[in-house]
PDB file of C-alpha atoms in Angstrom:
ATOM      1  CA  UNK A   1       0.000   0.000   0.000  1.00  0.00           C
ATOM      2  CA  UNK A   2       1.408   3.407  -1.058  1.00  0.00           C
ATOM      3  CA  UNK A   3       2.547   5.631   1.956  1.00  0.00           C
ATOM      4  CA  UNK A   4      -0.145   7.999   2.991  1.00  0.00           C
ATOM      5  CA  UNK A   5      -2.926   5.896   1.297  1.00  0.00           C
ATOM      6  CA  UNK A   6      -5.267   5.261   3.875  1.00  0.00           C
ATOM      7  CA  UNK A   7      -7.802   2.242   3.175  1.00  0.00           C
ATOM      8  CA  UNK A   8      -8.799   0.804   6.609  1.00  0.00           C
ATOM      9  CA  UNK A   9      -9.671  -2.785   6.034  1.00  0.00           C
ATOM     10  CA  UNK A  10     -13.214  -3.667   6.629  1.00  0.00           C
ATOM     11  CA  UNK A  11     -14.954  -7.056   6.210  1.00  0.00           C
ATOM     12  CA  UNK A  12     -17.963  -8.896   6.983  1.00  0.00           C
ATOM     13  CA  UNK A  13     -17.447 -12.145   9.597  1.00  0.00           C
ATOM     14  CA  UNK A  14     -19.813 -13.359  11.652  1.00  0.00           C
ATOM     15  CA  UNK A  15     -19.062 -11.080  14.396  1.00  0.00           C
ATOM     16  CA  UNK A  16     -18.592  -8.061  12.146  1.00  0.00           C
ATOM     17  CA  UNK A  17     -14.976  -8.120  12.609  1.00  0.00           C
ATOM     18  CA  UNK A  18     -12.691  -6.039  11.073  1.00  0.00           C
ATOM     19  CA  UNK A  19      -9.432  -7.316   9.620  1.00  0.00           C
ATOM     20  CA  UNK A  20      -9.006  -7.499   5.610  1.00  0.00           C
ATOM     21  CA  UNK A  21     -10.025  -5.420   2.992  1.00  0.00           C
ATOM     22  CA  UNK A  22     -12.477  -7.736   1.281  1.00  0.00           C
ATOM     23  CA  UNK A  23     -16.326  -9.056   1.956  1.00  0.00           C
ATOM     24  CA  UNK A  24     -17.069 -12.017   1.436  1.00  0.00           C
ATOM     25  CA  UNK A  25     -20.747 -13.775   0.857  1.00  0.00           C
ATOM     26  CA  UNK A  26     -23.494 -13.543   3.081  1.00  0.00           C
ATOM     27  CA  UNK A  27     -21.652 -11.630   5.803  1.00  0.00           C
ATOM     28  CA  UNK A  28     -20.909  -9.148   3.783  1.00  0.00           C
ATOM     29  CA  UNK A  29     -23.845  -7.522   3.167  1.00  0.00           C
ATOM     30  CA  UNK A  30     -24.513  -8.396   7.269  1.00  0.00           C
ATOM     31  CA  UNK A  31     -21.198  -5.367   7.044  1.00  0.00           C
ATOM     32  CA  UNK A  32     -22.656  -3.334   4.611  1.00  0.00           C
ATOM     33  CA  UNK A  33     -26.077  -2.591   6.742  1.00  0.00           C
ATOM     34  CA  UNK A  34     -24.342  -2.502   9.644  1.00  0.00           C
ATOM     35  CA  UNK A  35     -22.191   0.510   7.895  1.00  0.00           C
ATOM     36  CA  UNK A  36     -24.846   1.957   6.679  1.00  0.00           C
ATOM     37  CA  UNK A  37     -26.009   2.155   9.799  1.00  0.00           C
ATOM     38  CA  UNK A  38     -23.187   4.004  11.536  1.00  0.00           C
ATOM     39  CA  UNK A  39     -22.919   6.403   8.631  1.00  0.00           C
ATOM     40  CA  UNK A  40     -26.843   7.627   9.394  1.00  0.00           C
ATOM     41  CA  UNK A  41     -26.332   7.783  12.982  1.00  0.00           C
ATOM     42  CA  UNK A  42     -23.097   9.965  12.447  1.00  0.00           C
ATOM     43  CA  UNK A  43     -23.440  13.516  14.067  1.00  0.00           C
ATOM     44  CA  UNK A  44     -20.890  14.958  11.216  1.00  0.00           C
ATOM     45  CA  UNK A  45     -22.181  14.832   7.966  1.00  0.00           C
ATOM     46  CA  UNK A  46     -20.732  13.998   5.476  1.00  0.00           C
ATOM     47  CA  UNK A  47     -18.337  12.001   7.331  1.00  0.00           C
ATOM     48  CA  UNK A  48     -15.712   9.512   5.654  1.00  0.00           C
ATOM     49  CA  UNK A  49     -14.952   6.209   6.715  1.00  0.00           C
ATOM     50  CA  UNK A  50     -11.512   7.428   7.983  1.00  0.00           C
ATOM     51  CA  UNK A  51     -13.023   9.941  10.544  1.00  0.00           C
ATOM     52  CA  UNK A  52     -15.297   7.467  11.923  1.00  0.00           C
ATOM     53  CA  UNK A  53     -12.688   5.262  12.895  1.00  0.00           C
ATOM     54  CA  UNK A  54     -10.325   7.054  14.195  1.00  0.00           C
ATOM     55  CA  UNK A  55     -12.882   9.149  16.524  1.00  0.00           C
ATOM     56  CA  UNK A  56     -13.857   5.198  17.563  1.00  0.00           C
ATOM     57  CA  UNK A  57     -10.270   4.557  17.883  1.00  0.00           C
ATOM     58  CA  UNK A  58      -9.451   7.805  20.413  1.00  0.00           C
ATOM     59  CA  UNK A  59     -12.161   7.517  21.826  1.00  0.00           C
ATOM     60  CA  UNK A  60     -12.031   3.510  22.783  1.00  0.00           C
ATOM     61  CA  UNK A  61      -8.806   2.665  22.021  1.00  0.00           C
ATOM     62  CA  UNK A  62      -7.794   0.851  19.077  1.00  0.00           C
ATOM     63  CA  UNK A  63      -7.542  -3.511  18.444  1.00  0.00           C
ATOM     64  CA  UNK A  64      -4.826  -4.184  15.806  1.00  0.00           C
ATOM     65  CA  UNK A  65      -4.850  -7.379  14.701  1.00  0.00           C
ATOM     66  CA  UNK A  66      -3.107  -9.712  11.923  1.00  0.00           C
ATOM     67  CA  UNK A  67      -2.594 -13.143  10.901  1.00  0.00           C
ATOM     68  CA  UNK A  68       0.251 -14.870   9.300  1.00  0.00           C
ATOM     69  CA  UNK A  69       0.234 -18.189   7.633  1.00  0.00           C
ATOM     70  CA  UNK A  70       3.109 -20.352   6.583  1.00  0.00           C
ATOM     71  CA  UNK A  71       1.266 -22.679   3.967  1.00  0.00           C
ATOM     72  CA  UNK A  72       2.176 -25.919   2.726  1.00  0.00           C
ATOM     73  CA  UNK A  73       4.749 -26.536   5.899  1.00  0.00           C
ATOM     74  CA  UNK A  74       6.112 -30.215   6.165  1.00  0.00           C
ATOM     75  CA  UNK A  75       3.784 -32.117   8.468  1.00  0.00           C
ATOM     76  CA  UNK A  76       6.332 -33.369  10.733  1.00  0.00           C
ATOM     77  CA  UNK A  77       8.165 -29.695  11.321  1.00  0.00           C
ATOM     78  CA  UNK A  78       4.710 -28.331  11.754  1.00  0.00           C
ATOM     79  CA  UNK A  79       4.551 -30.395  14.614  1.00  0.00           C
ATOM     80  CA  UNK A  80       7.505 -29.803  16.112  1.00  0.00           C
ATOM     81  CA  UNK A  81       6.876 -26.111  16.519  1.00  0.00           C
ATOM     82  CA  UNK A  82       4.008 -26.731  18.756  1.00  0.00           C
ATOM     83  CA  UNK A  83       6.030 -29.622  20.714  1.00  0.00           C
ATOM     84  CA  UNK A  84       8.510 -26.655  21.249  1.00  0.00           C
ATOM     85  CA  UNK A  85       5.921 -24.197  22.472  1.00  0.00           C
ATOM     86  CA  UNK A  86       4.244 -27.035  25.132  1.00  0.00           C
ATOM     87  CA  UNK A  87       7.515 -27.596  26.277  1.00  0.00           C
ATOM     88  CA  UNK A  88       7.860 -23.576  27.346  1.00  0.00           C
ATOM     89  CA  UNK A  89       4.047 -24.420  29.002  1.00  0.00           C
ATOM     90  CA  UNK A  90       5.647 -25.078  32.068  1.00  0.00           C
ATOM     91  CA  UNK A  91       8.880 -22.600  32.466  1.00  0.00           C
ATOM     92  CA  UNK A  92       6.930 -19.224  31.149  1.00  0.00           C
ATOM     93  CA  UNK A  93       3.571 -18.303  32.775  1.00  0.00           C
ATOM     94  CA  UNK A  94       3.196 -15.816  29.373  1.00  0.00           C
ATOM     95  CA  UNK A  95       2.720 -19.313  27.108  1.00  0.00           C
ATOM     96  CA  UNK A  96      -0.694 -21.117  27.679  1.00  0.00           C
ATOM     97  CA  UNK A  97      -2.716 -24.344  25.435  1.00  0.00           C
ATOM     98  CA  UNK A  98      -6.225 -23.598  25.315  1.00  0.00           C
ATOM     99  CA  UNK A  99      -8.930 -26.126  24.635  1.00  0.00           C
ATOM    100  CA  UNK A 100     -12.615 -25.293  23.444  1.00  0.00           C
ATOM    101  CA  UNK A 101     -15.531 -26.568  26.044  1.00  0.00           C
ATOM    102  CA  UNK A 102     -18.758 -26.813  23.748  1.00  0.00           C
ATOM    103  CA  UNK A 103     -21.846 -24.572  25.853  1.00  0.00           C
ATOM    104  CA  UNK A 104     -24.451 -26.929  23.725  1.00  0.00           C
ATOM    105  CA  UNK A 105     -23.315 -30.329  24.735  1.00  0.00           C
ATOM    106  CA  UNK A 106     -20.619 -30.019  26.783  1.00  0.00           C
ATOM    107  CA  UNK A 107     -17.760 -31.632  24.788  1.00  0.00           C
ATOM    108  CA  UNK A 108     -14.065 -30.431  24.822  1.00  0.00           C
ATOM    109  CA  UNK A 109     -11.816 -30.131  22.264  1.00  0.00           C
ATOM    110  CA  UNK A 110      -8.055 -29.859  23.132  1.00  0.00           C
ATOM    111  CA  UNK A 111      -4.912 -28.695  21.698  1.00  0.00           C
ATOM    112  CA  UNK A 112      -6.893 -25.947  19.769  1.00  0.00           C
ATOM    113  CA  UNK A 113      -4.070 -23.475  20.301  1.00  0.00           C
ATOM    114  CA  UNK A 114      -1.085 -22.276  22.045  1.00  0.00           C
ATOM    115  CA  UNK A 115      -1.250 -18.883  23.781  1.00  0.00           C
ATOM    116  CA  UNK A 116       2.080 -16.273  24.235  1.00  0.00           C
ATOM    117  CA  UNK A 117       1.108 -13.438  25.858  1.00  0.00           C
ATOM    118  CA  UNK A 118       4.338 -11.426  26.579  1.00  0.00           C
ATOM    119  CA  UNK A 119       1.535  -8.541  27.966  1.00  0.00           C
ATOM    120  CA  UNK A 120      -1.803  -7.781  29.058  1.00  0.00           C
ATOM    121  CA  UNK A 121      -2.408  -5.737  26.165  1.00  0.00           C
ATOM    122  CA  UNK A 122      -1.030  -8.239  23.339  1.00  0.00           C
ATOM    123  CA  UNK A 123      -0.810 -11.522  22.300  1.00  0.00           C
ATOM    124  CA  UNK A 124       0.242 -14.294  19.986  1.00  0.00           C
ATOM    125  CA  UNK A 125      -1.828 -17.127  18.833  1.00  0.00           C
ATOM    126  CA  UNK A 126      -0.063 -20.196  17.276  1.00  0.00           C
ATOM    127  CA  UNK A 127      -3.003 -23.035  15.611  1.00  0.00           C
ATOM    128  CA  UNK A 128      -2.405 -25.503  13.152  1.00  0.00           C
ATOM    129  CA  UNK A 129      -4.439 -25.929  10.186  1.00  0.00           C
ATOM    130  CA  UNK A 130      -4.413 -29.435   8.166  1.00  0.00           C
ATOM    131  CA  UNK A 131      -7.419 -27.898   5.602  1.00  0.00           C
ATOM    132  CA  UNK A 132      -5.084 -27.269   3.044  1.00  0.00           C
ATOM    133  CA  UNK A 133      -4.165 -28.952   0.193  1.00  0.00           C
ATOM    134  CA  UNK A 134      -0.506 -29.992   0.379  1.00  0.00           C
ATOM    135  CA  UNK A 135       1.172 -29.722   3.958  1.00  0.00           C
ATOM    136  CA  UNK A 136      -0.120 -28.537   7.135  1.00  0.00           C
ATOM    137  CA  UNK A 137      -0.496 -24.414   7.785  1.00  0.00           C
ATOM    138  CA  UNK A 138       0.591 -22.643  10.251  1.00  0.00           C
ATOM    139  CA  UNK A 139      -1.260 -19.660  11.442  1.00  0.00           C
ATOM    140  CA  UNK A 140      -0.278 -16.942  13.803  1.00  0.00           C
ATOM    141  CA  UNK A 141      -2.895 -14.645  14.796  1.00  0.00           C
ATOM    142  CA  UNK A 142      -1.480 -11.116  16.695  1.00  0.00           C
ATOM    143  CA  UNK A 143      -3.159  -9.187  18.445  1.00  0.00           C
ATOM    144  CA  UNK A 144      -2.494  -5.686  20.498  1.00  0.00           C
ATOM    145  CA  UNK A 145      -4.923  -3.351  22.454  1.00  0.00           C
ATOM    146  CA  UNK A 146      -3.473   0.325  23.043  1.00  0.00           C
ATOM    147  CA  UNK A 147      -5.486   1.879  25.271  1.00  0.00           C
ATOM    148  CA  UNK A 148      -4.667   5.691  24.363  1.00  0.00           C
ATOM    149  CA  UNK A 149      -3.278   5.426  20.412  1.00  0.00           C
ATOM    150  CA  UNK A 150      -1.339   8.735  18.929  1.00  0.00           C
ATOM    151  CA  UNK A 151      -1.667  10.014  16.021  1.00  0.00           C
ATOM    152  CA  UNK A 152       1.250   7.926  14.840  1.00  0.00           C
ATOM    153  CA  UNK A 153      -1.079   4.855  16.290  1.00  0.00           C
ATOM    154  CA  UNK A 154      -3.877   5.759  14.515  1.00  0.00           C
ATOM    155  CA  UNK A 155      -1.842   5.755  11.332  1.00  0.00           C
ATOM    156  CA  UNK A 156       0.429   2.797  11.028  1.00  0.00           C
ATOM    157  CA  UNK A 157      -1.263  -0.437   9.575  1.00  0.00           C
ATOM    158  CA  UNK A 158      -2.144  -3.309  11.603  1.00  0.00           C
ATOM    159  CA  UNK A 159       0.512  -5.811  10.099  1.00  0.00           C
ATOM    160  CA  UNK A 160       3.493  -3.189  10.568  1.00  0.00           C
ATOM    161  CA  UNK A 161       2.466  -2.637  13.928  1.00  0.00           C
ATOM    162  CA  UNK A 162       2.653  -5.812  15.204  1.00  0.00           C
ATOM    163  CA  UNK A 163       5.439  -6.976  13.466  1.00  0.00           C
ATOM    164  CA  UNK A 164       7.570  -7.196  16.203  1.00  0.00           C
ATOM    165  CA  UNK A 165       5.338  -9.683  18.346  1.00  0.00           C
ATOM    166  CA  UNK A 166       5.251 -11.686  15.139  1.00  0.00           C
ATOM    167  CA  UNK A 167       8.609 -11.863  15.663  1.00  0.00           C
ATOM    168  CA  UNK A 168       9.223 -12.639  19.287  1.00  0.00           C
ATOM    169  CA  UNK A 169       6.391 -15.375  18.407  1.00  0.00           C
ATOM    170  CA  UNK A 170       8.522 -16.786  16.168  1.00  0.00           C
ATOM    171  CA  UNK A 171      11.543 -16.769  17.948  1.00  0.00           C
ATOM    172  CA  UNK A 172      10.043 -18.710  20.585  1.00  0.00           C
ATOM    173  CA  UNK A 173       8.647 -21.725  18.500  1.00  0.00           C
ATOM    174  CA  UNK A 174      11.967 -21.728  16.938  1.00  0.00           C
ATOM    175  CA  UNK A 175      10.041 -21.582  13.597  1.00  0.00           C
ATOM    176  CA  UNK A 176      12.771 -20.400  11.639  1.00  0.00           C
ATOM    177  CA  UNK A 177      15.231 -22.940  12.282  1.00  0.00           C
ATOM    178  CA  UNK A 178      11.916 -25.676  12.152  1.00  0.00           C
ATOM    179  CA  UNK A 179      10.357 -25.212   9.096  1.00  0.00           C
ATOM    180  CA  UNK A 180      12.673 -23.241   6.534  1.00  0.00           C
ATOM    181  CA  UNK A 181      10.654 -20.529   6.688  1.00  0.00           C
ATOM    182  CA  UNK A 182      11.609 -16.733   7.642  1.00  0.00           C
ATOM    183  CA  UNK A 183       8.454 -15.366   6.197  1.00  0.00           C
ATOM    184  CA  UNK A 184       4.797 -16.016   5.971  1.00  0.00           C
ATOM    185  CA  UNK A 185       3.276 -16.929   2.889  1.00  0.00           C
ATOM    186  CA  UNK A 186       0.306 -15.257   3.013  1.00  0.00           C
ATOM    187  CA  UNK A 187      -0.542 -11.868   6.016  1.00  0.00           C
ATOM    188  CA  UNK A 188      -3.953 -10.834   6.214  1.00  0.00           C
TER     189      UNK A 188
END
């Protein structure tokens, strides 16, 4: 994206999350009316996208967030980044497994994740993906609250941002050295 192009990346998920800069199906036009929405109930009209955000943003503080994947990773060095993680389970109180309890019929599902959270305000979420067609992925969600953003804050992109706890994430599952890989294939 060309410096000083702002595009702030809007989508339509189920919970109206915010995070790329496409819509897709259904949930898209769930986005659209929801946007529509805010834009009639805005106080300064016309107002642009832009505004509305970053009043939102100063006002609540802003939720960066970004995901990496490393696609088509070798099965077998897939799984040994998340043996190295569980093995930090016990020596860093930061690093955490979490498990999904089902509220409808009470089933758990383990080893759905593993948690670094070098702060209350960010975090690093390692899951494994077999869905895709050649290899296992990889994906590493990041996430960062800042309470009171600056300007600066309310200008830099999500994936720059949090760049460096991608980072310290990967140094700490030793992915590099595991997998071959010093990049993700795909950031969204």
């Amino acid at each position: 994206q060309p410096v000083g192009v702002y595009s702030p990346f809007l989508c339509g998920e189920e919970s109206f999350g915010t995070g790329a800069d496409h819509v897709r199906e259904k949930d898209g036009l769930w986005a659209v009316l929801a946007w529509l929405s805010v834009l009639a109930h805005e106080p300064e009209q016309p107002a642009s996208v832009r505004d509305i955000v970053q009043r939102h943003w100063k006002r609540y503080g802003r939720d960066l967030y970004c995901r990496w994947d490393f696609e088509g990773v070798d099965s077998t060095a897939a799984d040994k980044v998340f043996d190295t993680l569980r093995e930090q389970i016990p020596e860093k109180a930061q690093i955490s497994e979490f498990e999904y309890l089902d509220p409808v019929d009470g089933s758990t599902v383990s080893r759905q994740g593993i948690i670094f959270a070098p702060s209350s305000e960010e975090r690093a979420v390692f899951r494994l993906s077999g869905t895709g067609s050649e290899g296992a992925t990889i994906r590493l969600y990041l996430e960062r609250y800042i309470a009171n953003p600056t300007e600066a804050d309310l200008e830099t992109d999500a994936p720059s941002a949090l760049a460096d706890l991608g980072q310290k994430a990967l140094q700490l599952a030793n992915l590099n050295a595991l997998t071959g890989r010093d990049h993700p294939d795909v950031v969204t």
